[in-house]
Amino acid sequence: MFENTTFSVTTFGCQMNKHDSERIAGMMQALGSRPVDTIEEADFSIFMTCCVREKADERLMGNVASMKNIPLRAGTPLSKRYVAIGGCIGQRDGEQLLKTLKHVDVVFGTHNMEELPHLLQEALEGERTASVREGRDAFVDDLPESREHSWAAWLPITVGCNNFCSYCIVPYVRGRELSRPFEELVDLAQSYVDQGVKEITLLGQNVNSYGRDLYGEPRFAEVLDAVAATGVQRLRFATSHPKDLTDEVIGKFATLPNLMPALHLPVQSGSNAILKDMRRVYTREHYLGLVDKLRDACPDIALSTDVIVGFPGETEQDFQDTLELIDSVGYHQVFSFIYSKRAGTPAAEIEDNTPREVIQDRFDRLLKVVETRAYEANQRDLDTHIDVLVEGSSKSNSAVLTARSPKNQTVHISVDGLERAPEPGQIVRAHIVQAKTWYLVGQLEDAR
Ligand code: SAH
Ligand code: SF4
Ligand code: F3S
């Protein structure tokens, strides 16, 4: 029934969703459907959704609403287009989505992706169905996958989250934290390396708490050792909760040569009062202590973070504490978000009377500091020679390659006039000749 059909997967949200999308793509291909890049070309449009902030919700509704005007694809064997919604909004709203979005055929959640073929089958038979499972008992990740890039792999080592930060919806839509069995994940990493994967990113909402639910309680530091020992050229991980980042893991930045010198360590706020209301469990002093230890272990480590501005009750002084922390750490990158109230989370109950303009002004002031520090951080790489992993051509100019540095910076490399440009997935040596706020410019040396 799926022969000669096409599908697209549109992904919102975090890397976990991106990884899930790769598995959706794998499943659809196994059914005999062909992947296409745009919704217009697709018989089955699958949306992998995010509800971490209100904007993400709105984007989905806009996207799906605009679909009803798209005519039938030329050459399709089907009599209509099919729309499926999965991911975190699917998990949260389930059946309700079928009521509000009349041309949606299938809704599924984060714990039952493997049901999608069956649900689409029912849709082909004329039924609109929503199926969501409350949670799961064990880590399962055995669906076929179709990776976006052959040279890079995301490897989930945990799913779910037990932290219940007071503003965050993730634990409600992704369920309790479950760890992937140690041997299984190491074998998978090895098979990726054997297939030619150059970069593995270990994934979890909080990779540092890996193993607490497993027999023998293997620790995250042991995972790092074992995955590094597969010989993968570049190893990364995300995300780390500061309360669980151990000295042992910090030490790995000094001892494992293939662990890349970059760490995403979300701070959320620089004010102890706000951190407490956020239920983050650490203080700014603890966080700054971690930064010192990381820089002792790996002086050139590139740090990035997440910050929420305008959490309910945030005063100007609280905000100043955040600003001061961001200024003093000197991050390579800061993902800053305006607080977004999420129904069902404890923070949604806290009275919030800071005017919108005040929050926007704080956000703008934060961005200025972020930009200044990011620019300075990149200047330190000027005139260095580094190995970069080629990702593809730049969107705006095909004579420019985009590549990634060990510190996770974007590097633009001109290949104008070159007889043979390096291929995506190749690691090449570059001389950094310019450093901008958000990227570096390099000149190609020898390919390796
Ligand atoms: N597990 C990761 C983060 C997942 S969500 C961690 O703990 O680091 C990604 C980011 O979205 C969070 O770090 C936070 O900064 C932001 N975020 C989460 N809920 C939010 C909300 N209600 N409003 C604004 N930002 C939010
Ligand atoms: Fe959300 Fe906190 Fe869990 Fe991160 S650690 S996913 S911010 S609850
Ligand atoms: Fe969004 Fe779900 Fe990830 S809410 S951030 S896609 S876990």
Short mmCIF file of C-alpha atoms and ligand atoms in Angstrom, two decimals:
data_model
loop_
_atom_site.label_atom_id
_atom_site.label_comp_id
_atom_site.label_asym_id
_atom_site.label_seq_id
_atom_site.Cartn_x
_atom_site.Cartn_y
_atom_site.Cartn_z
CA MET A 1 0.00 0.00 0.00
CA PHE A 2 2.96 2.31 0.48
CA GLU A 3 4.62 1.55 -2.88
CA ASN A 4 5.19 4.59 -5.09
CA THR A 5 4.23 6.90 -2.24
CA THR A 6 6.39 9.66 -0.78
CA PHE A 7 6.82 11.04 2.73
CA SER A 8 8.35 14.06 4.43
CA VAL A 9 9.33 14.46 8.06
CA THR A 10 9.27 17.99 9.49
CA THR A 11 11.10 18.22 12.80
CA PHE A 12 10.83 20.81 15.57
CA GLY A 13 12.61 20.89 18.92
CA CYS A 14 15.65 19.15 20.27
CA GLN A 15 18.12 16.53 19.07
CA MET A 16 16.05 13.81 20.66
CA ASN A 17 13.27 14.67 18.24
CA LYS A 18 15.74 14.81 15.36
CA HIS A 19 16.93 11.34 16.24
CA ASP A 20 13.34 10.11 16.47
CA SER A 21 12.73 11.60 13.02
CA GLU A 22 15.60 9.55 11.64
CA ARG A 23 13.86 6.46 12.92
CA ILE A 24 10.51 7.56 11.47
CA ALA A 25 12.28 7.98 8.13
CA GLY A 26 13.83 4.51 8.51
CA MET A 27 10.44 2.97 9.22
CA MET A 28 8.75 4.68 6.29
CA GLN A 29 11.50 3.58 3.92
CA ALA A 30 11.18 0.02 5.21
CA LEU A 31 7.50 0.20 4.24
CA GLY A 32 8.47 1.17 0.70
CA SER A 33 7.74 4.90 0.80
CA ARG A 34 10.29 7.33 -0.63
CA PRO A 35 11.66 10.34 1.31
CA VAL A 36 11.21 13.82 -0.17
CA ASP A 37 12.34 17.21 1.11
CA THR A 38 9.14 19.24 0.99
CA ILE A 39 5.57 18.87 2.18
CA GLU A 40 4.35 19.68 -1.35
CA GLU A 41 6.06 16.56 -2.75
CA ALA A 42 4.86 14.29 0.07
CA ASP A 43 1.85 11.98 0.22
CA PHE A 44 2.47 11.48 3.94
CA SER A 45 3.51 14.58 5.89
CA ILE A 46 4.78 13.67 9.31
CA PHE A 47 5.37 16.39 11.89
CA MET A 48 7.65 15.67 14.85
CA THR A 49 6.61 18.37 17.27
CA CYS A 50 7.95 20.26 20.29
CA CYS A 51 6.07 22.05 23.07
CA VAL A 52 8.94 23.25 25.26
CA ARG A 53 7.90 26.87 24.63
CA GLU A 54 4.72 28.44 23.31
CA LYS A 55 6.35 29.54 20.04
CA ALA A 56 6.98 25.93 19.10
CA ASP A 57 3.28 25.15 19.57
CA GLU A 58 2.26 28.06 17.38
CA ARG A 59 4.66 27.09 14.61
CA LEU A 60 3.13 23.65 14.32
CA MET A 61 -0.41 24.98 14.12
CA GLY A 62 0.63 27.44 11.38
CA ASN A 63 2.41 24.74 9.42
CA VAL A 64 -0.40 22.23 9.59
CA ALA A 65 -3.12 24.79 8.93
CA SER A 66 -1.44 25.88 5.70
CA MET A 67 -1.45 22.28 4.45
CA LYS A 68 -5.09 22.00 3.63
CA ASN A 69 -4.69 24.23 0.58
CA ILE A 70 -1.99 22.10 -1.07
CA PRO A 71 -3.38 20.15 -4.06
CA LEU A 72 -2.84 16.41 -4.56
CA ARG A 73 0.68 15.48 -5.67
CA ALA A 74 0.98 14.73 -9.41
CA GLY A 75 1.49 11.00 -9.92
CA THR A 76 0.41 9.94 -6.44
CA PRO A 77 -1.26 6.51 -6.13
CA LEU A 78 -3.34 7.88 -3.24
CA SER A 79 -6.61 9.76 -3.31
CA LYS A 80 -5.63 12.33 -0.68
CA ARG A 81 -2.75 13.69 1.34
CA TYR A 82 -2.16 12.28 4.82
CA VAL A 83 -0.99 14.23 7.83
CA ALA A 84 0.49 12.63 10.96
CA ILE A 85 1.53 14.45 14.14
CA GLY A 86 4.01 12.86 16.48
CA GLY A 87 6.57 14.01 19.04
CA CYS A 88 5.89 15.99 22.19
CA ILE A 89 2.68 17.80 21.17
CA GLY A 90 1.27 14.48 19.98
CA GLN A 91 2.13 13.01 23.38
CA ARG A 92 0.65 15.95 25.29
CA ASP A 93 -2.58 16.55 23.32
CA GLY A 94 -3.36 13.13 21.79
CA GLU A 95 -6.97 12.79 20.68
CA GLN A 96 -7.62 16.52 21.16
CA LEU A 97 -5.53 17.29 18.06
CA LEU A 98 -7.95 15.34 15.87
CA LYS A 99 -10.71 17.61 17.12
CA THR A 100 -8.90 20.90 16.59
CA LEU A 101 -7.13 20.05 13.33
CA LYS A 102 -9.70 18.55 11.00
CA HIS A 103 -7.32 17.43 8.26
CA VAL A 104 -4.96 15.56 10.57
CA ASP A 105 -5.29 11.80 10.09
CA VAL A 106 -2.94 10.31 12.68
CA VAL A 107 -1.62 11.37 16.09
CA PHE A 108 1.04 9.41 17.94
CA GLY A 109 3.25 10.09 20.96
CA THR A 110 6.85 9.80 22.09
CA HIS A 111 6.48 6.28 23.52
CA ASN A 112 4.81 4.50 20.60
CA MET A 113 6.54 5.55 17.39
CA GLU A 114 6.64 1.94 16.28
CA GLU A 115 2.83 2.09 15.88
CA LEU A 116 3.05 4.63 13.06
CA PRO A 117 2.89 2.11 10.15
CA HIS A 118 -0.19 0.52 11.65
CA LEU A 119 -1.83 3.90 12.28
CA LEU A 120 -1.14 5.03 8.71
CA GLN A 121 -2.60 1.78 7.47
CA GLU A 122 -5.80 2.60 9.34
CA ALA A 123 -5.75 6.10 7.90
CA LEU A 124 -5.52 4.61 4.40
CA GLU A 125 -8.62 2.63 5.26
CA GLY A 126 -10.41 5.88 6.12
CA GLU A 127 -10.01 6.12 9.90
CA ARG A 128 -8.64 9.05 11.87
CA THR A 129 -6.76 7.73 14.88
CA ALA A 130 -4.85 9.02 17.90
CA SER A 131 -2.74 6.62 19.89
CA VAL A 132 -0.60 7.70 22.83
CA ARG A 133 1.01 5.53 25.50
CA GLU A 134 1.54 6.88 29.03
CA GLY A 135 5.12 5.73 29.44
CA ARG A 136 7.35 2.72 28.94
CA ASP A 137 9.16 0.19 31.10
CA ALA A 138 12.51 -0.08 29.41
CA PHE A 139 14.75 1.73 26.98
CA VAL A 140 13.84 0.57 23.47
CA ASP A 141 15.50 1.91 20.36
CA ASP A 142 15.39 -0.91 17.85
CA LEU A 143 13.63 0.75 14.94
CA PRO A 144 15.47 1.03 11.64
CA GLU A 145 17.03 4.44 11.21
CA SER A 146 17.89 6.55 8.22
CA ARG A 147 20.57 8.96 9.39
CA GLU A 148 20.67 12.50 8.06
CA HIS A 149 24.45 12.27 7.57
CA SER A 150 26.44 9.08 7.04
CA TRP A 151 29.42 10.45 8.98
CA ALA A 152 27.63 11.63 12.15
CA ALA A 153 25.43 9.73 14.58
CA TRP A 154 23.33 10.75 17.53
CA LEU A 155 23.29 8.00 20.08
CA PRO A 156 20.63 8.29 22.79
CA ILE A 157 21.94 6.82 26.03
CA THR A 158 18.96 7.88 28.12
CA VAL A 159 15.40 8.91 27.35
CA GLY A 160 13.07 10.88 29.61
CA CYS A 161 13.89 13.07 32.56
CA ASN A 162 13.42 12.82 36.34
CA ASN A 163 14.40 16.35 37.22
CA PHE A 164 11.12 18.22 37.00
CA CYS A 165 12.63 21.70 36.80
CA SER A 166 9.62 23.84 37.70
CA TYR A 167 9.25 25.53 34.28
CA CYS A 168 9.77 22.50 32.09
CA ILE A 169 7.31 20.26 30.29
CA VAL A 170 9.84 17.70 29.06
CA PRO A 171 9.40 15.19 31.95
CA TYR A 172 5.65 15.14 31.26
CA VAL A 173 5.97 14.43 27.54
CA ARG A 174 9.07 12.22 27.57
CA GLY A 175 8.38 10.25 30.73
CA ARG A 176 10.73 8.93 33.41
CA GLU A 177 14.42 8.57 32.75
CA LEU A 178 15.47 5.22 31.32
CA SER A 179 19.05 4.27 30.48
CA ARG A 180 20.17 2.25 27.51
CA PRO A 181 21.98 -0.94 28.55
CA PHE A 182 25.74 -0.35 28.66
CA GLU A 183 26.83 -3.17 26.31
CA GLU A 184 24.12 -2.31 23.81
CA LEU A 185 25.22 1.28 23.51
CA VAL A 186 28.91 0.45 23.26
CA ASP A 187 28.23 -2.17 20.56
CA LEU A 188 26.13 0.35 18.65
CA ALA A 189 28.91 2.96 18.90
CA GLN A 190 31.38 0.36 17.61
CA SER A 191 29.13 -0.52 14.69
CA TYR A 192 28.86 3.17 13.79
CA VAL A 193 32.64 3.50 13.82
CA ASP A 194 32.96 0.36 11.67
CA GLN A 195 30.53 1.94 9.18
CA GLY A 196 32.74 5.03 8.92
CA VAL A 197 30.97 7.39 11.33
CA LYS A 198 33.41 10.13 12.37
CA GLU A 199 31.43 11.86 15.08
CA ILE A 200 29.18 10.39 17.77
CA THR A 201 27.06 12.59 20.03
CA LEU A 202 25.72 10.84 23.11
CA LEU A 203 22.24 12.13 23.86
CA GLY A 204 20.02 12.45 26.89
CA GLN A 205 18.13 15.19 28.75
CA ASN A 206 20.79 14.73 31.43
CA VAL A 207 23.49 12.29 30.32
CA ASN A 208 25.25 12.67 33.68
CA SER A 209 22.59 10.67 35.49
CA TYR A 210 23.05 7.72 33.11
CA GLY A 211 22.90 4.25 34.64
CA ARG A 212 21.10 4.90 37.90
CA ASP A 213 18.28 2.60 36.82
CA LEU A 214 20.58 -0.17 35.54
CA TYR A 215 21.98 -3.22 37.32
CA GLY A 216 25.46 -2.40 38.67
CA GLU A 217 24.79 1.31 38.08
CA PRO A 218 27.37 1.95 35.35
CA ARG A 219 28.42 5.60 35.44
CA PHE A 220 28.48 8.12 32.62
CA ALA A 221 32.28 8.43 32.93
CA GLU A 222 32.53 4.72 32.11
CA VAL A 223 30.34 5.24 29.05
CA LEU A 224 32.73 7.96 27.89
CA ASP A 225 35.74 5.67 28.32
CA ALA A 226 34.09 2.80 26.48
CA VAL A 227 32.77 4.87 23.57
CA ALA A 228 36.08 6.72 23.24
CA ALA A 229 37.81 3.31 23.07
CA THR A 230 35.85 2.43 19.89
CA GLY A 231 38.28 4.77 18.12
CA VAL A 232 35.62 7.26 17.03
CA GLN A 233 37.39 10.41 15.89
CA ARG A 234 35.04 12.87 17.57
CA LEU A 235 32.97 12.27 20.65
CA ARG A 236 30.47 14.74 22.10
CA PHE A 237 27.58 14.62 24.55
CA ALA A 238 24.50 16.67 25.44
CA THR A 239 22.97 17.71 27.73
CA SER A 240 24.56 17.97 31.17
CA HIS A 241 22.74 19.03 34.29
CA PRO A 242 25.23 20.94 36.50
CA LYS A 243 24.02 19.14 39.62
CA ASP A 244 25.22 15.78 38.24
CA LEU A 245 28.43 16.72 36.40
CA THR A 246 31.09 14.79 38.31
CA ASP A 247 34.82 15.46 38.72
CA GLU A 248 35.36 12.10 37.04
CA VAL A 249 33.54 13.27 33.88
CA ILE A 250 35.31 16.65 33.96
CA GLY A 251 38.63 14.77 34.11
CA LYS A 252 37.80 12.99 30.82
CA PHE A 253 38.30 16.29 28.99
CA ALA A 254 41.94 16.06 30.04
CA THR A 255 42.48 12.37 29.32
CA LEU A 256 40.38 11.33 26.30
CA PRO A 257 41.89 12.83 23.14
CA ASN A 258 38.80 12.15 21.05
CA LEU A 259 36.44 13.84 23.50
CA MET A 260 35.95 17.21 21.81
CA PRO A 261 36.77 20.33 23.89
CA ALA A 262 33.22 21.67 24.02
CA LEU A 263 30.52 21.39 26.66
CA HIS A 264 26.92 22.56 26.81
CA LEU A 265 26.21 23.26 30.48
CA PRO A 266 22.81 24.95 30.90
CA VAL A 267 22.85 27.43 33.79
CA GLN A 268 19.27 28.82 33.32
CA SER A 269 19.86 31.68 35.79
CA GLY A 270 22.67 33.33 37.73
CA SER A 271 20.47 34.11 40.74
CA ASN A 272 20.34 31.66 43.63
CA ALA A 273 16.76 32.66 44.49
CA ILE A 274 15.58 31.97 40.95
CA LEU A 275 17.59 28.74 40.69
CA LYS A 276 15.81 27.60 43.82
CA ASP A 277 12.37 28.44 42.40
CA MET A 278 13.37 26.69 39.20
CA ARG A 279 14.21 23.59 41.28
CA ARG A 280 17.62 23.35 39.67
CA VAL A 281 19.21 22.19 42.98
CA TYR A 282 22.61 23.90 42.44
CA THR A 283 23.81 27.40 43.28
CA ARG A 284 25.67 29.89 41.09
CA GLU A 285 28.77 29.25 43.23
CA HIS A 286 28.59 25.53 42.49
CA TYR A 287 28.16 26.26 38.78
CA LEU A 288 31.12 28.66 38.69
CA GLY A 289 33.17 26.06 40.56
CA LEU A 290 32.42 23.58 37.75
CA VAL A 291 33.54 26.12 35.16
CA ASP A 292 36.88 26.51 36.99
CA LYS A 293 37.38 22.76 37.17
CA LEU A 294 36.54 22.34 33.49
CA ARG A 295 39.08 25.00 32.55
CA ASP A 296 41.69 23.38 34.78
CA ALA A 297 41.11 20.08 32.99
CA CYS A 298 40.93 21.59 29.51
CA PRO A 299 42.04 25.25 29.39
CA ASP A 300 40.67 25.86 25.91
CA ILE A 301 37.26 24.25 26.42
CA ALA A 302 34.38 26.02 24.64
CA LEU A 303 31.39 26.39 26.91
CA SER A 304 27.82 26.99 25.87
CA THR A 305 24.67 27.36 27.94
CA ASP A 306 20.91 27.93 28.10
CA VAL A 307 19.39 30.89 29.96
CA ILE A 308 15.78 31.70 30.75
CA VAL A 309 14.91 35.40 31.08
CA GLY A 310 11.76 36.53 32.89
CA PHE A 311 11.10 33.50 35.08
CA PRO A 312 8.12 34.44 37.33
CA GLY A 313 9.27 36.78 40.09
CA GLU A 314 12.66 37.57 38.51
CA THR A 315 13.77 40.97 39.84
CA GLU A 316 16.21 43.38 38.23
CA GLN A 317 18.81 42.21 40.77
CA ASP A 318 18.20 38.55 39.86
CA PHE A 319 18.68 39.48 36.24
CA GLN A 320 21.87 41.41 37.06
CA ASP A 321 23.20 38.24 38.70
CA THR A 322 22.54 36.34 35.48
CA LEU A 323 24.11 39.04 33.35
CA GLU A 324 27.17 39.08 35.56
CA LEU A 325 27.55 35.31 35.40
CA ILE A 326 27.23 35.24 31.62
CA ASP A 327 29.74 38.07 31.34
CA SER A 328 32.27 36.42 33.62
CA VAL A 329 32.13 32.89 32.13
CA GLY A 330 32.60 34.12 28.55
CA TYR A 331 30.60 31.51 26.63
CA HIS A 332 31.11 30.62 23.00
CA GLN A 333 27.36 30.35 22.63
CA VAL A 334 24.33 31.14 24.77
CA PHE A 335 20.83 29.99 23.89
CA SER A 336 18.60 32.50 25.63
CA PHE A 337 14.87 32.09 25.97
CA ILE A 338 12.10 34.27 27.31
CA TYR A 339 10.21 32.30 29.93
CA SER A 340 7.14 30.66 28.47
CA LYS A 341 4.38 29.46 30.77
CA ARG A 342 3.65 25.75 30.28
CA ALA A 343 0.32 24.51 31.60
CA GLY A 344 0.72 21.71 34.14
CA THR A 345 4.19 22.73 35.35
CA PRO A 346 4.64 24.11 38.91
CA ALA A 347 6.04 27.45 37.69
CA ALA A 348 2.78 28.11 35.84
CA GLU A 349 1.21 28.57 39.29
CA ILE A 350 3.69 31.27 40.43
CA GLU A 351 2.35 34.80 40.19
CA ASP A 352 4.02 36.63 37.34
CA ASN A 353 3.60 40.38 37.08
CA THR A 354 6.78 41.59 35.43
CA PRO A 355 5.69 43.62 32.38
CA ARG A 356 6.47 42.12 28.97
CA GLU A 357 8.56 45.19 27.95
CA VAL A 358 10.77 44.84 31.02
CA ILE A 359 11.48 41.21 30.15
CA GLN A 360 12.14 42.06 26.52
CA ASP A 361 14.57 44.77 27.62
CA ARG A 362 16.42 42.30 29.85
CA PHE A 363 16.56 39.85 26.98
CA ASP A 364 18.04 42.50 24.67
CA ARG A 365 20.65 43.50 27.25
CA LEU A 366 21.60 39.86 27.69
CA LEU A 367 22.08 39.39 23.94
CA LYS A 368 24.56 42.29 23.82
CA VAL A 369 26.74 40.67 26.49
CA VAL A 370 26.42 37.28 24.79
CA GLU A 371 27.55 38.71 21.46
CA THR A 372 30.50 40.58 22.91
CA ARG A 373 31.77 37.51 24.73
CA ALA A 374 31.16 35.15 21.80
CA TYR A 375 33.15 37.46 19.53
CA GLU A 376 36.02 37.57 22.01
CA ALA A 377 35.96 33.80 22.46
CA ASN A 378 36.29 33.26 18.72
CA GLN A 379 39.18 35.75 18.45
CA ARG A 380 41.33 33.31 20.43
CA ASP A 381 41.28 30.94 17.44
CA LEU A 382 42.57 33.47 14.95
CA ASP A 383 45.70 32.26 13.13
CA THR A 384 45.42 28.72 14.55
CA HIS A 385 45.51 25.53 12.49
CA ILE A 386 42.68 23.15 13.31
CA ASP A 387 41.04 19.97 12.01
CA VAL A 388 37.51 20.59 10.85
CA LEU A 389 34.78 18.15 9.83
CA VAL A 390 33.22 19.15 6.51
CA GLU A 391 29.41 19.21 6.62
CA GLY A 392 28.47 20.49 3.16
CA SER A 393 28.20 23.58 1.03
CA SER A 394 27.05 26.83 2.53
CA LYS A 395 23.36 27.56 1.80
CA SER A 396 24.05 30.95 0.28
CA ASN A 397 27.23 30.19 -1.66
CA SER A 398 28.20 26.83 -3.15
CA ALA A 399 31.86 27.93 -3.41
CA VAL A 400 31.99 27.96 0.40
CA LEU A 401 32.05 24.83 2.54
CA THR A 402 30.71 24.75 6.06
CA ALA A 403 32.63 22.66 8.53
CA ARG A 404 32.74 22.14 12.28
CA SER A 405 35.69 22.77 14.56
CA PRO A 406 36.53 20.60 17.58
CA LYS A 407 35.06 23.37 19.74
CA ASN A 408 31.82 23.07 17.75
CA GLN A 409 32.24 26.38 15.93
CA THR A 410 31.00 26.76 12.37
CA VAL A 411 33.93 27.26 9.99
CA HIS A 412 33.47 28.63 6.46
CA ILE A 413 36.07 27.53 3.94
CA SER A 414 36.35 28.90 0.42
CA VAL A 415 36.84 26.22 -2.25
CA ASP A 416 36.67 28.66 -5.15
CA GLY A 417 39.00 27.53 -7.93
CA LEU A 418 39.86 24.23 -6.27
CA GLU A 419 39.92 21.27 -8.65
CA ARG A 420 38.45 18.91 -6.06
CA ALA A 421 36.70 20.20 -2.98
CA PRO A 422 36.69 18.03 0.14
CA GLU A 423 33.62 15.84 0.55
CA PRO A 424 31.09 16.13 3.36
CA GLY A 425 32.24 13.88 6.19
CA GLN A 426 35.95 14.46 5.50
CA ILE A 427 38.22 15.92 8.18
CA VAL A 428 40.54 18.57 6.74
CA ARG A 429 43.09 20.95 8.18
CA ALA A 430 42.24 24.65 8.09
CA HIS A 431 44.13 27.83 8.87
CA ILE A 432 41.78 30.24 10.64
CA VAL A 433 42.10 33.63 8.96
CA GLN A 434 39.02 35.44 10.29
CA ALA A 435 36.98 35.18 13.48
CA LYS A 436 33.43 36.57 13.56
CA THR A 437 30.85 36.45 16.34
CA TRP A 438 29.09 33.29 15.16
CA TYR A 439 31.61 31.65 12.82
CA LEU A 440 35.23 31.37 11.76
CA VAL A 441 36.70 31.65 8.28
CA GLY A 442 39.40 29.16 7.34
CA GLN A 443 41.73 28.37 4.46
CA LEU A 444 42.19 24.79 3.42
CA GLU A 445 45.52 23.14 4.15
CA ASP A 446 45.92 19.43 3.41
CA ALA A 447 42.99 16.97 3.40
CA ARG A 448 43.36 13.92 5.64
N1 SAH B 1 17.45 18.75 29.35
C1 SAH B 1 18.03 19.94 28.96
C2 SAH B 1 17.14 20.99 28.37
C3 SAH B 1 15.95 20.64 27.59
S1 SAH B 1 14.89 21.96 27.15
C4 SAH B 1 18.66 20.52 30.19
O1 SAH B 1 18.20 20.36 31.28
O2 SAH B 1 19.64 21.18 30.02
C5 SAH B 1 16.02 23.12 26.44
C6 SAH B 1 16.00 24.46 27.07
O3 SAH B 1 14.75 25.08 26.92
C7 SAH B 1 16.22 24.46 28.58
O4 SAH B 1 17.56 24.35 28.92
C8 SAH B 1 15.62 25.79 28.98
O5 SAH B 1 16.59 26.80 28.94
C9 SAH B 1 14.58 26.04 27.92
N2 SAH B 1 13.24 25.93 28.46
C10 SAH B 1 12.63 24.84 28.98
N3 SAH B 1 11.39 25.14 29.40
C11 SAH B 1 11.20 26.46 29.16
C12 SAH B 1 10.13 27.37 29.38
N4 SAH B 1 9.01 26.98 29.96
N5 SAH B 1 10.31 28.65 29.00
C13 SAH B 1 11.45 29.07 28.41
N6 SAH B 1 12.49 28.26 28.20
C14 SAH B 1 12.38 26.96 28.56
FE1 SF4 B 2 13.61 20.03 31.59
FE2 SF4 B 2 15.12 20.23 33.73
FE3 SF4 B 2 14.72 17.84 32.65
FE4 SF4 B 2 16.22 19.62 31.40
S1 SF4 B 2 16.68 18.68 33.36
S2 SF4 B 2 14.61 18.39 30.50
S3 SF4 B 2 15.24 21.55 31.91
S4 SF4 B 2 13.19 19.13 33.61
FE1 F3S B 3 10.81 19.94 22.60
FE2 F3S B 3 10.16 17.54 23.30
FE3 F3S B 3 12.68 18.11 22.90
S1 F3S B 3 9.26 19.38 24.10
S2 F3S B 3 12.80 20.26 23.45
S3 F3S B 3 11.10 18.14 21.38
S4 F3S B 3 11.91 16.71 24.40
#
